[in-house]
Amino acid sequence: MKRLFIYTTIITSTLAFAGCNKQLNQQPISSLPTSAFWQTPQDASTGTASIYAGMQNVFSSAFIEWGDARSDNFTYGGTGENQIDVALNGLNSTDASADWGNIYNTILRANLAIKYIPNISGLTQVQTNNYLAQAYGARAFMYFWAVRVWGDVPLRLAPYESIDSTPNLARTNADSVINNVIIPDLNKALSLVDNTSYSTFI
């Protein structure tokens, strides 16, 4: 009986390890890793569309809350803490309106496009340039709003792709972001875009 127990334990352990190894190596089914994306012209179009989707997430409500809602033109109409804080210009770090997560998600998408689109085969140079122009323009726009709302902000000009990288960055001076990122990105976008070839846009 003791010997049977030992054999059973060995077999069970072996199967468990084998099953565990297979399970840990499964590919995600709801998302694509970077290594499997940015390969085709369709990926360039989809990736660029995701930048615009990110911008929609940023401004679905924040466009008002970061602008006119904080002026004398608006007052709160409910009892929600966020509404009151916005209307009284008393935002704090716990308010939903103070979250810059969507801005940085959009910046990440733009950074990915800037890094990977030049390496996609099957695109004409005009198409590549137009996609890059959109990415540079979007990144500049996101940093413009970040500086407008928060002043000094963390600056990330390369995509965050590894857990070995530092996720949290110190803030960069707002003037530096304007002069060294926003204006150069806009100039880069202007130099790349071919405004006679609208069909190459998504």
XYZ file of N, CA and C in Angstrom:
606
model
N 0.820 -1.200 0.000
C 0.000 0.000 0.000
C 0.859 1.255 0.000
N 1.934 1.215 0.806
C 2.847 2.353 0.864
C 3.499 2.582 -0.488
N 3.886 1.470 -1.162
C 4.525 1.572 -2.473
C 3.543 2.154 -3.500
N 2.289 1.748 -3.433
C 1.273 2.260 -4.342
C 1.100 3.766 -4.144
N 1.124 4.211 -2.912
C 0.997 5.635 -2.604
C 2.162 6.433 -3.203
N 3.364 5.890 -3.094
C 4.557 6.557 -3.640
C 4.456 6.666 -5.154
N 4.051 5.552 -5.829
C 3.909 5.580 -7.289
C 2.836 6.593 -7.711
N 1.736 6.598 -6.998
C 0.648 7.523 -7.312
C 1.112 8.972 -7.162
N 1.871 9.251 -6.123
C 2.386 10.608 -5.889
C 3.330 11.032 -7.010
N 4.203 10.119 -7.437
C 5.152 10.431 -8.515
C 4.413 10.725 -9.814
N 3.441 9.877 -10.151
C 2.682 10.061 -11.397
C 1.892 11.361 -11.355
N 1.243 11.627 -10.235
C 0.445 12.856 -10.101
C 1.324 14.091 -10.223
N 2.481 14.048 -9.579
C 3.406 15.195 -9.639
C 3.898 15.427 -11.056
N 4.210 14.334 -11.763
C 4.691 14.449 -13.140
C 3.631 15.065 -14.033
N 2.391 14.582 -13.893
C 1.300 15.121 -14.706
C 1.029 16.575 -14.367
N 1.121 16.908 -13.086
C 0.879 18.289 -12.665
C 1.907 19.227 -13.257
N 3.181 18.817 -13.218
C 4.224 19.665 -13.787
C 4.067 19.793 -15.293
N 3.733 18.696 -15.957
C 3.555 18.734 -17.410
C 2.389 19.649 -17.769
N 1.288 19.503 -17.038
C 0.121 20.353 -17.285
C 0.412 21.799 -16.991
N 1.162 22.056 -15.930
C 1.498 23.418 -15.542
C 2.344 24.080 -16.618
N 3.314 23.349 -17.150
C 4.180 23.905 -18.183
C 3.374 24.290 -19.412
N 2.459 23.439 -19.813
C 1.628 23.735 -20.968
C 0.747 24.945 -20.705
N 0.167 24.997 -19.509
C -0.738 26.084 -19.172
C -0.004 27.429 -19.145
N 1.209 27.452 -18.613
C 1.947 28.700 -18.509
C 2.413 29.218 -19.857
N 2.470 28.344 -20.856
C 2.943 28.753 -22.169
C 1.812 29.067 -23.146
N 0.589 29.178 -22.645
C -0.530 29.483 -23.512
C -0.471 30.946 -23.961
N -0.790 31.184 -25.244
C -0.837 32.543 -25.766
C -2.151 33.200 -25.355
N -2.130 34.491 -25.062
C -3.387 35.183 -24.709
C -4.349 35.166 -25.887
N -5.627 35.037 -25.590
C -6.623 34.957 -26.656
C -7.367 36.271 -26.850
N -7.193 37.230 -25.949
C -7.929 38.488 -26.057
C -7.045 39.654 -26.462
N -5.752 39.434 -26.618
C -4.856 40.510 -27.026
C -3.654 39.932 -27.755
N -2.985 40.795 -28.505
C -1.807 40.376 -29.268
C -0.556 40.982 -28.641
N 0.498 40.199 -28.486
C 1.764 40.802 -28.061
C 2.350 41.628 -29.195
N 3.209 42.550 -28.848
C 3.822 43.415 -29.863
C 4.535 42.599 -30.929
N 5.141 41.476 -30.521
C 5.888 40.654 -31.472
C 4.998 40.059 -32.562
N 3.687 39.992 -32.310
C 2.757 39.429 -33.293
C 1.969 40.516 -34.028
N 2.273 41.770 -33.702
C 1.550 42.889 -34.322
C 2.560 43.771 -35.043
N 2.088 44.836 -35.656
C 2.956 45.751 -36.403
C 3.751 45.005 -37.485
N 3.047 44.102 -38.181
C 3.692 43.303 -39.229
C 3.195 43.652 -40.629
N 1.953 44.092 -40.738
C 1.331 44.273 -42.048
C 0.756 45.685 -42.184
N 0.438 46.089 -43.421
C -0.229 47.388 -43.596
C -1.530 47.488 -42.803
N -2.270 46.379 -42.690
C -3.498 46.400 -41.894
C -3.188 46.687 -40.425
N -2.068 46.159 -39.925
C -1.670 46.444 -38.548
C -1.388 47.934 -38.363
N -0.768 48.548 -39.366
C -0.497 49.986 -39.281
C -1.798 50.775 -39.200
N -2.775 50.366 -40.015
C -4.076 51.043 -39.995
C -4.788 50.831 -38.659
N -4.781 49.581 -38.183
C -5.445 49.268 -36.911
C -4.757 49.967 -35.745
N -3.421 49.955 -35.757
C -2.683 50.604 -34.684
C -2.925 52.098 -34.646
N -3.011 52.711 -35.819
C -3.286 54.144 -35.882
C -4.708 54.439 -35.428
N -5.641 53.572 -35.805
C -7.025 53.740 -35.344
C -7.105 53.655 -33.818
N -6.261 52.817 -33.217
C -6.282 52.686 -31.758
C -5.826 53.966 -31.075
N -4.984 54.754 -31.752
C -4.590 56.055 -31.191
C -5.809 56.964 -31.088
N -6.615 56.982 -32.152
C -7.819 57.814 -32.138
C -8.843 57.305 -31.131
N -8.921 55.982 -30.979
C -9.813 55.420 -29.954
C -9.362 55.870 -28.565
N -8.045 55.908 -28.361
C -7.516 56.391 -27.086
C -7.870 57.852 -26.847
N -7.814 58.655 -27.901
C -8.174 60.069 -27.767
C -9.655 60.227 -27.431
N -10.491 59.361 -27.986
C -11.908 59.402 -27.630
C -12.095 59.092 -26.145
N -11.338 58.131 -25.636
C -11.421 57.812 -24.213
C -10.993 58.996 -23.350
N -9.978 59.718 -23.812
C -9.493 60.873 -23.050
C -10.574 61.943 -22.950
N -11.215 62.235 -24.069
C -12.082 63.416 -24.119
C -13.567 63.118 -24.001
N -13.936 61.872 -23.729
C -15.359 61.548 -23.637
C -16.057 62.406 -22.579
N -15.372 62.693 -21.502
C -15.932 63.601 -20.497
C -14.918 64.648 -20.067
N -13.636 64.322 -20.156
C -12.601 65.219 -19.635
C -12.514 66.525 -20.405
N -12.932 66.540 -21.674
C -12.841 67.763 -22.459
C -13.590 68.909 -21.767
N -14.752 68.590 -21.215
C -15.532 69.603 -20.490
C -14.954 69.813 -19.095
N -14.609 68.718 -18.422
C -14.162 68.823 -17.036
C -12.817 69.527 -16.917
N -11.979 69.420 -17.944
C -10.686 70.105 -17.911
C -10.772 71.521 -18.479
N -11.952 71.897 -18.959
C -12.102 73.201 -19.597
C -13.199 74.028 -18.955
N -14.296 74.205 -19.698
C -15.337 75.133 -19.277
C -16.010 74.763 -17.966
N -16.029 73.485 -17.621
C -16.704 73.076 -16.386
C -16.044 73.682 -15.150
N -14.795 74.116 -15.270
C -14.095 74.700 -14.140
C -14.200 76.228 -14.136
N -15.014 76.752 -15.029
C -15.185 78.205 -15.117
C -16.492 78.615 -14.441
N -16.777 79.903 -14.468
C -18.027 80.414 -13.891
C -19.236 80.118 -14.767
N -18.998 79.525 -15.943
C -20.102 79.242 -16.856
C -20.903 78.011 -16.443
N -20.364 77.194 -15.552
C -21.003 75.936 -15.166
C -21.164 75.889 -13.645
N -22.144 75.110 -13.232
C -22.253 74.745 -11.826
C -22.688 73.290 -11.768
N -22.475 72.652 -10.639
C -22.815 71.238 -10.547
C -24.324 71.059 -10.414
N -24.822 69.953 -10.976
C -26.245 69.687 -10.945
C -26.602 68.451 -10.152
N -25.609 67.822 -9.546
C -25.863 66.621 -8.755
C -25.132 66.693 -7.437
N -25.042 65.542 -6.799
C -24.385 65.500 -5.491
C -23.076 64.732 -5.536
N -22.642 64.351 -6.751
C -21.399 63.603 -6.877
C -20.194 64.448 -6.490
N -19.263 63.838 -5.774
C -18.089 64.566 -5.307
C -17.277 65.116 -6.470
N -17.144 64.316 -7.549
C -16.360 64.769 -8.700
C -16.992 66.005 -9.336
N -18.327 66.010 -9.478
C -19.014 67.172 -10.057
C -18.774 68.428 -9.232
N -18.884 68.285 -7.935
C -18.702 69.438 -7.059
C -17.268 69.952 -7.130
N -16.312 69.028 -7.074
C -14.902 69.431 -7.115
C -14.565 70.131 -8.426
N -15.110 69.623 -9.545
C -14.841 70.248 -10.836
C -15.436 71.644 -10.886
N -16.692 71.764 -10.487
C -17.385 73.048 -10.568
C -16.750 74.099 -9.668
N -16.224 73.670 -8.533
C -15.604 74.611 -7.595
C -14.097 74.723 -7.800
N -13.597 74.121 -8.901
C -12.170 74.138 -9.226
C -11.344 73.614 -8.049
N -11.838 72.528 -7.460
C -11.151 71.953 -6.306
C -10.723 70.518 -6.536
N -10.240 70.225 -7.737
C -9.814 68.859 -8.047
C -8.709 68.402 -7.118
N -8.749 67.112 -6.785
C -7.656 66.508 -6.027
C -7.344 65.146 -6.639
N -6.340 64.488 -6.126
C -5.837 63.261 -6.760
C -6.829 62.111 -6.721
N -7.871 62.192 -5.904
C -8.844 61.100 -5.826
C -9.999 61.272 -6.813
N -10.102 62.415 -7.447
C -11.187 62.659 -8.395
C -10.910 61.952 -9.717
N -11.969 61.425 -10.312
C -11.820 60.746 -11.599
C -11.260 61.687 -12.658
N -11.606 62.955 -12.586
C -11.140 63.926 -13.576
C -9.648 64.189 -13.488
N -9.034 63.809 -12.383
C -7.604 64.057 -12.209
C -6.751 62.892 -12.701
N -7.380 61.865 -13.237
C -6.661 60.676 -13.696
C -6.107 60.909 -15.097
N -4.795 60.771 -15.245
C -4.191 60.961 -16.568
C -3.892 59.623 -17.257
N -4.479 58.545 -16.765
C -4.226 57.217 -17.325
C -4.553 57.121 -18.803
N -5.707 57.665 -19.227
C -6.097 57.562 -20.637
C -5.158 58.357 -21.541
N -4.664 59.487 -21.048
C -3.703 60.263 -21.842
C -2.448 59.437 -22.086
N -1.948 58.795 -21.022
C -0.703 58.039 -21.183
C -0.913 56.733 -21.943
N -2.115 56.162 -21.900
C -2.406 55.009 -22.755
C -2.355 55.413 -24.226
N -2.861 56.603 -24.527
C -2.837 57.096 -25.903
C -1.410 57.431 -26.333
N -0.638 58.019 -25.439
C 0.770 58.293 -25.733
C 1.516 56.987 -25.992
N 1.209 55.948 -25.211
C 1.830 54.637 -25.443
C 1.534 54.147 -26.854
N 0.298 54.255 -27.284
C -0.078 53.787 -28.616
C 0.651 54.588 -29.706
N 0.776 55.892 -29.486
C 1.509 56.715 -30.451
C 2.989 56.326 -30.473
N 3.559 56.082 -29.306
C 4.966 55.676 -29.242
C 5.203 54.342 -29.942
N 4.266 53.411 -29.783
C 4.381 52.121 -30.476
C 4.346 52.317 -31.987
N 3.431 53.162 -32.441
C 3.331 53.416 -33.878
C 4.616 54.049 -34.408
N 5.147 55.012 -33.680
C 6.373 55.689 -34.111
C 7.542 54.711 -34.178
N 7.571 53.766 -33.263
C 8.671 52.801 -33.231
C 8.555 51.744 -34.322
N 7.348 51.228 -34.552
C 7.215 50.031 -35.382
C 6.748 50.275 -36.820
N 6.014 51.327 -37.084
C 5.495 51.530 -38.435
C 6.601 51.644 -39.483
N 7.741 52.301 -39.192
C 8.785 52.381 -40.230
C 9.318 51.022 -40.670
N 9.117 49.980 -39.871
C 9.646 48.653 -40.206
C 8.623 47.752 -40.894
N 7.415 48.258 -41.141
C 6.376 47.438 -41.766
C 6.581 47.425 -43.277
N 6.702 46.228 -43.828
C 6.820 46.118 -45.281
C 5.428 46.115 -45.906
N 5.363 46.555 -47.143
C 4.079 46.587 -47.833
C 3.443 47.960 -47.845
N 4.027 48.912 -47.114
C 3.523 50.281 -47.131
C 4.376 51.103 -48.092
N 3.727 52.000 -48.814
C 4.500 52.960 -49.595
C 5.119 53.966 -48.635
N 6.090 54.716 -49.103
C 6.714 55.726 -48.248
C 5.705 56.801 -47.848
N 4.810 57.139 -48.772
C 3.779 58.138 -48.470
C 2.865 57.628 -47.360
N 2.454 56.365 -47.429
C 1.605 55.792 -46.390
C 2.328 55.763 -45.039
N 3.575 55.307 -45.058
C 4.357 55.276 -43.826
C 4.448 56.665 -43.209
N 4.761 57.651 -44.045
C 4.901 59.013 -43.541
C 3.598 59.554 -42.978
N 2.485 59.249 -43.649
C 1.195 59.747 -43.168
C 0.789 59.093 -41.850
N 1.035 57.811 -41.701
C 0.758 57.163 -40.425
C 1.622 57.758 -39.314
N 2.896 57.967 -39.607
C 3.797 58.545 -38.606
C 3.388 59.975 -38.268
N 2.953 60.729 -39.261
C 2.498 62.101 -39.007
C 1.343 62.112 -38.024
N 0.424 61.168 -38.192
C -0.705 61.090 -37.274
C -0.251 60.731 -35.858
N 0.707 59.823 -35.754
C 1.201 59.413 -34.441
C 1.925 60.562 -33.739
N 2.784 61.260 -34.468
C 3.490 62.408 -33.883
C 2.506 63.512 -33.487
N 1.532 63.776 -34.353
C 0.544 64.803 -34.047
C -0.289 64.458 -32.827
N -0.684 63.187 -32.724
C -1.483 62.753 -31.571
C -0.672 62.838 -30.286
N 0.595 62.423 -30.346
C 1.427 62.491 -29.141
C 1.601 63.937 -28.690
N 1.817 64.838 -29.638
C 1.942 66.257 -29.294
C 0.655 66.771 -28.653
N -0.488 66.364 -29.205
C -1.774 66.823 -28.681
C -2.007 66.319 -27.261
N -1.631 65.073 -27.000
C -1.801 64.520 -25.661
C -0.905 65.231 -24.642
N 0.334 65.484 -25.028
C 1.222 66.204 -24.113
C 0.783 67.655 -23.930
N 0.209 68.257 -24.977
C -0.323 69.608 -24.847
C -1.389 69.654 -23.755
N -2.304 68.680 -23.809
C -3.357 68.655 -22.795
C -2.806 68.294 -21.417
N -1.849 67.401 -21.364
C -1.262 67.032 -20.077
C -0.613 68.239 -19.417
N 0.147 69.013 -20.203
C 0.801 70.209 -19.659
C -0.232 71.269 -19.302
N -1.266 71.378 -20.113
C -2.303 72.373 -19.859
C -3.020 72.104 -18.536
N -3.253 70.835 -18.244
C -4.010 70.484 -17.040
C -3.114 70.377 -15.814
N -1.940 69.739 -15.969
C -1.124 69.422 -14.797
C 0.192 70.189 -14.701
N 0.591 70.889 -15.752
C 1.886 71.569 -15.711
C 3.011 70.579 -15.975
N 3.898 70.404 -15.007
C 4.976 69.427 -15.153
C 4.386 68.019 -15.190
N 4.824 67.199 -16.139
C 4.280 65.847 -16.297
C 5.404 64.857 -16.608
N 5.182 63.580 -16.314
C 6.166 62.566 -16.721
C 6.280 62.517 -18.242
N 7.484 62.300 -18.715
C 7.736 62.293 -20.153
C 8.218 60.913 -20.579
N 7.474 60.300 -21.492
C 7.861 58.993 -22.015
C 7.773 59.045 -23.538
N 8.922 58.952 -24.195
C 8.980 59.052 -25.644
C 9.257 57.713 -26.315
N 9.334 56.660 -25.536
C 9.486 55.301 -26.069
C 8.427 54.437 -25.403
N 7.914 53.436 -26.110
C 6.851 52.614 -25.518
C 7.341 51.821 -24.311
N 6.466 51.700 -23.338
C 6.753 50.871 -22.160
C 6.379 49.438 -22.513
N 7.387 48.595 -22.727
C 7.137 47.245 -23.227
C 7.686 46.151 -22.336
N 8.375 46.482 -21.285
C 9.001 45.469 -20.444
C 8.785 45.803 -18.972
N 8.482 44.768 -18.190
C 8.318 44.997 -16.750
C 9.654 45.316 -16.091
N 10.741 45.122 -16.820
C 12.053 45.486 -16.297
C 12.304 46.985 -16.389
N 11.491 47.683 -17.189
C 11.623 49.134 -17.286
C 10.932 49.797 -16.105
N 11.357 50.999 -15.795
C 10.761 51.740 -14.685
C 9.393 52.267 -15.112
N 8.306 51.848 -14.442
C 6.979 52.308 -14.853
C 6.688 53.747 -14.434
N 7.281 54.178 -13.335
C 7.006 55.507 -12.808
C 8.181 56.434 -13.087
N 7.882 57.580 -13.660
C 8.901 58.556 -14.002
C 8.650 59.851 -13.254
N 9.717 60.572 -12.968
C 9.576 61.891 -12.356
C 8.974 62.852 -13.378
N 8.401 63.922 -12.874
C 7.828 64.915 -13.778
C 8.923 65.709 -14.482
N 8.630 66.065 -15.723
C 9.512 66.911 -16.514
C 8.914 68.310 -16.575
N 9.749 69.311 -16.501
C 9.309 70.703 -16.534
C 8.418 70.970 -17.741
N 7.312 71.679 -17.518
C 6.330 71.920 -18.578
C 6.949 72.642 -19.768
N 7.799 73.639 -19.529
C 8.430 74.357 -20.632
C 9.296 73.416 -21.469
N 9.967 72.488 -20.803
C 10.793 71.526 -21.524
C 9.938 70.617 -22.397
N 8.788 70.183 -21.880
C 7.881 69.333 -22.666
C 7.382 70.087 -23.894
N 7.049 71.349 -23.706
C 6.553 72.156 -24.827
C 7.641 72.334 -25.890
N 8.826 72.736 -25.438
C 9.892 73.094 -26.383
C 10.600 71.890 -26.991
N 10.674 70.786 -26.240
C 11.460 69.639 -26.699
C 10.623 68.470 -27.197
N 9.309 68.527 -26.994
C 8.449 67.429 -27.439
C 7.296 67.937 -28.296
N 6.466 68.796 -27.738
C 5.237 69.190 -28.431
C 5.548 69.903 -29.750
N 6.361 70.940 -29.696
C 6.671 71.689 -30.920
C 7.450 70.837 -31.919
N 8.507 70.108 -31.493
C 9.196 69.238 -32.466
C 8.294 68.159 -33.055
N 7.395 67.578 -32.241
C 6.483 66.558 -32.777
C 5.561 67.155 -33.832
N 5.056 68.365 -33.579
C 4.180 69.005 -34.561
C 4.939 69.335 -35.840
N 6.159 69.810 -35.699
C 6.974 70.088 -36.885
C 7.282 68.806 -37.653
N 7.541 67.718 -36.910
C 7.804 66.424 -37.552
C 6.572 65.954 -38.321
N 5.406 66.075 -37.697
C 4.161 65.676 -38.357
C 3.941 66.493 -39.619
N 4.196 67.800 -39.526
C 4.006 68.681 -40.677
C 4.942 68.314 -41.819
N 6.158 67.907 -41.468
C 7.120 67.546 -42.510
C 6.801 66.204 -43.167
N 6.083 65.351 -42.468
C 5.801 64.005 -42.970
C 4.507 63.905 -43.755
N 3.509 64.669 -43.363
C 2.178 64.475 -43.938
C 2.149 64.923 -45.394
N 1.479 64.136 -46.204
C 1.255 64.472 -47.612
C -0.226 64.816 -47.748
N -0.545 66.097 -47.690
C -1.962 66.483 -47.662
C -2.631 66.404 -49.022
N -1.924 65.875 -50.019
C -2.568 65.640 -51.314
C -3.010 64.191 -51.467
N -2.708 63.361 -50.474
C -2.989 61.923 -50.592
C -3.900 61.474 -49.467
N -5.104 62.017 -49.431
C -6.007 61.703 -48.331
C -6.372 60.229 -48.265
N -6.296 59.535 -49.380
C -6.690 58.125 -49.409
C -5.729 57.260 -48.607
N -4.552 57.786 -48.272
C -3.602 56.979 -47.516
C -3.837 57.060 -46.023
N -4.760 57.942 -45.597
C -5.115 57.998 -44.197
C -6.075 56.865 -43.876
N -6.209 56.554 -42.592
C -7.120 55.465 -42.228
C -8.560 55.889 -42.493
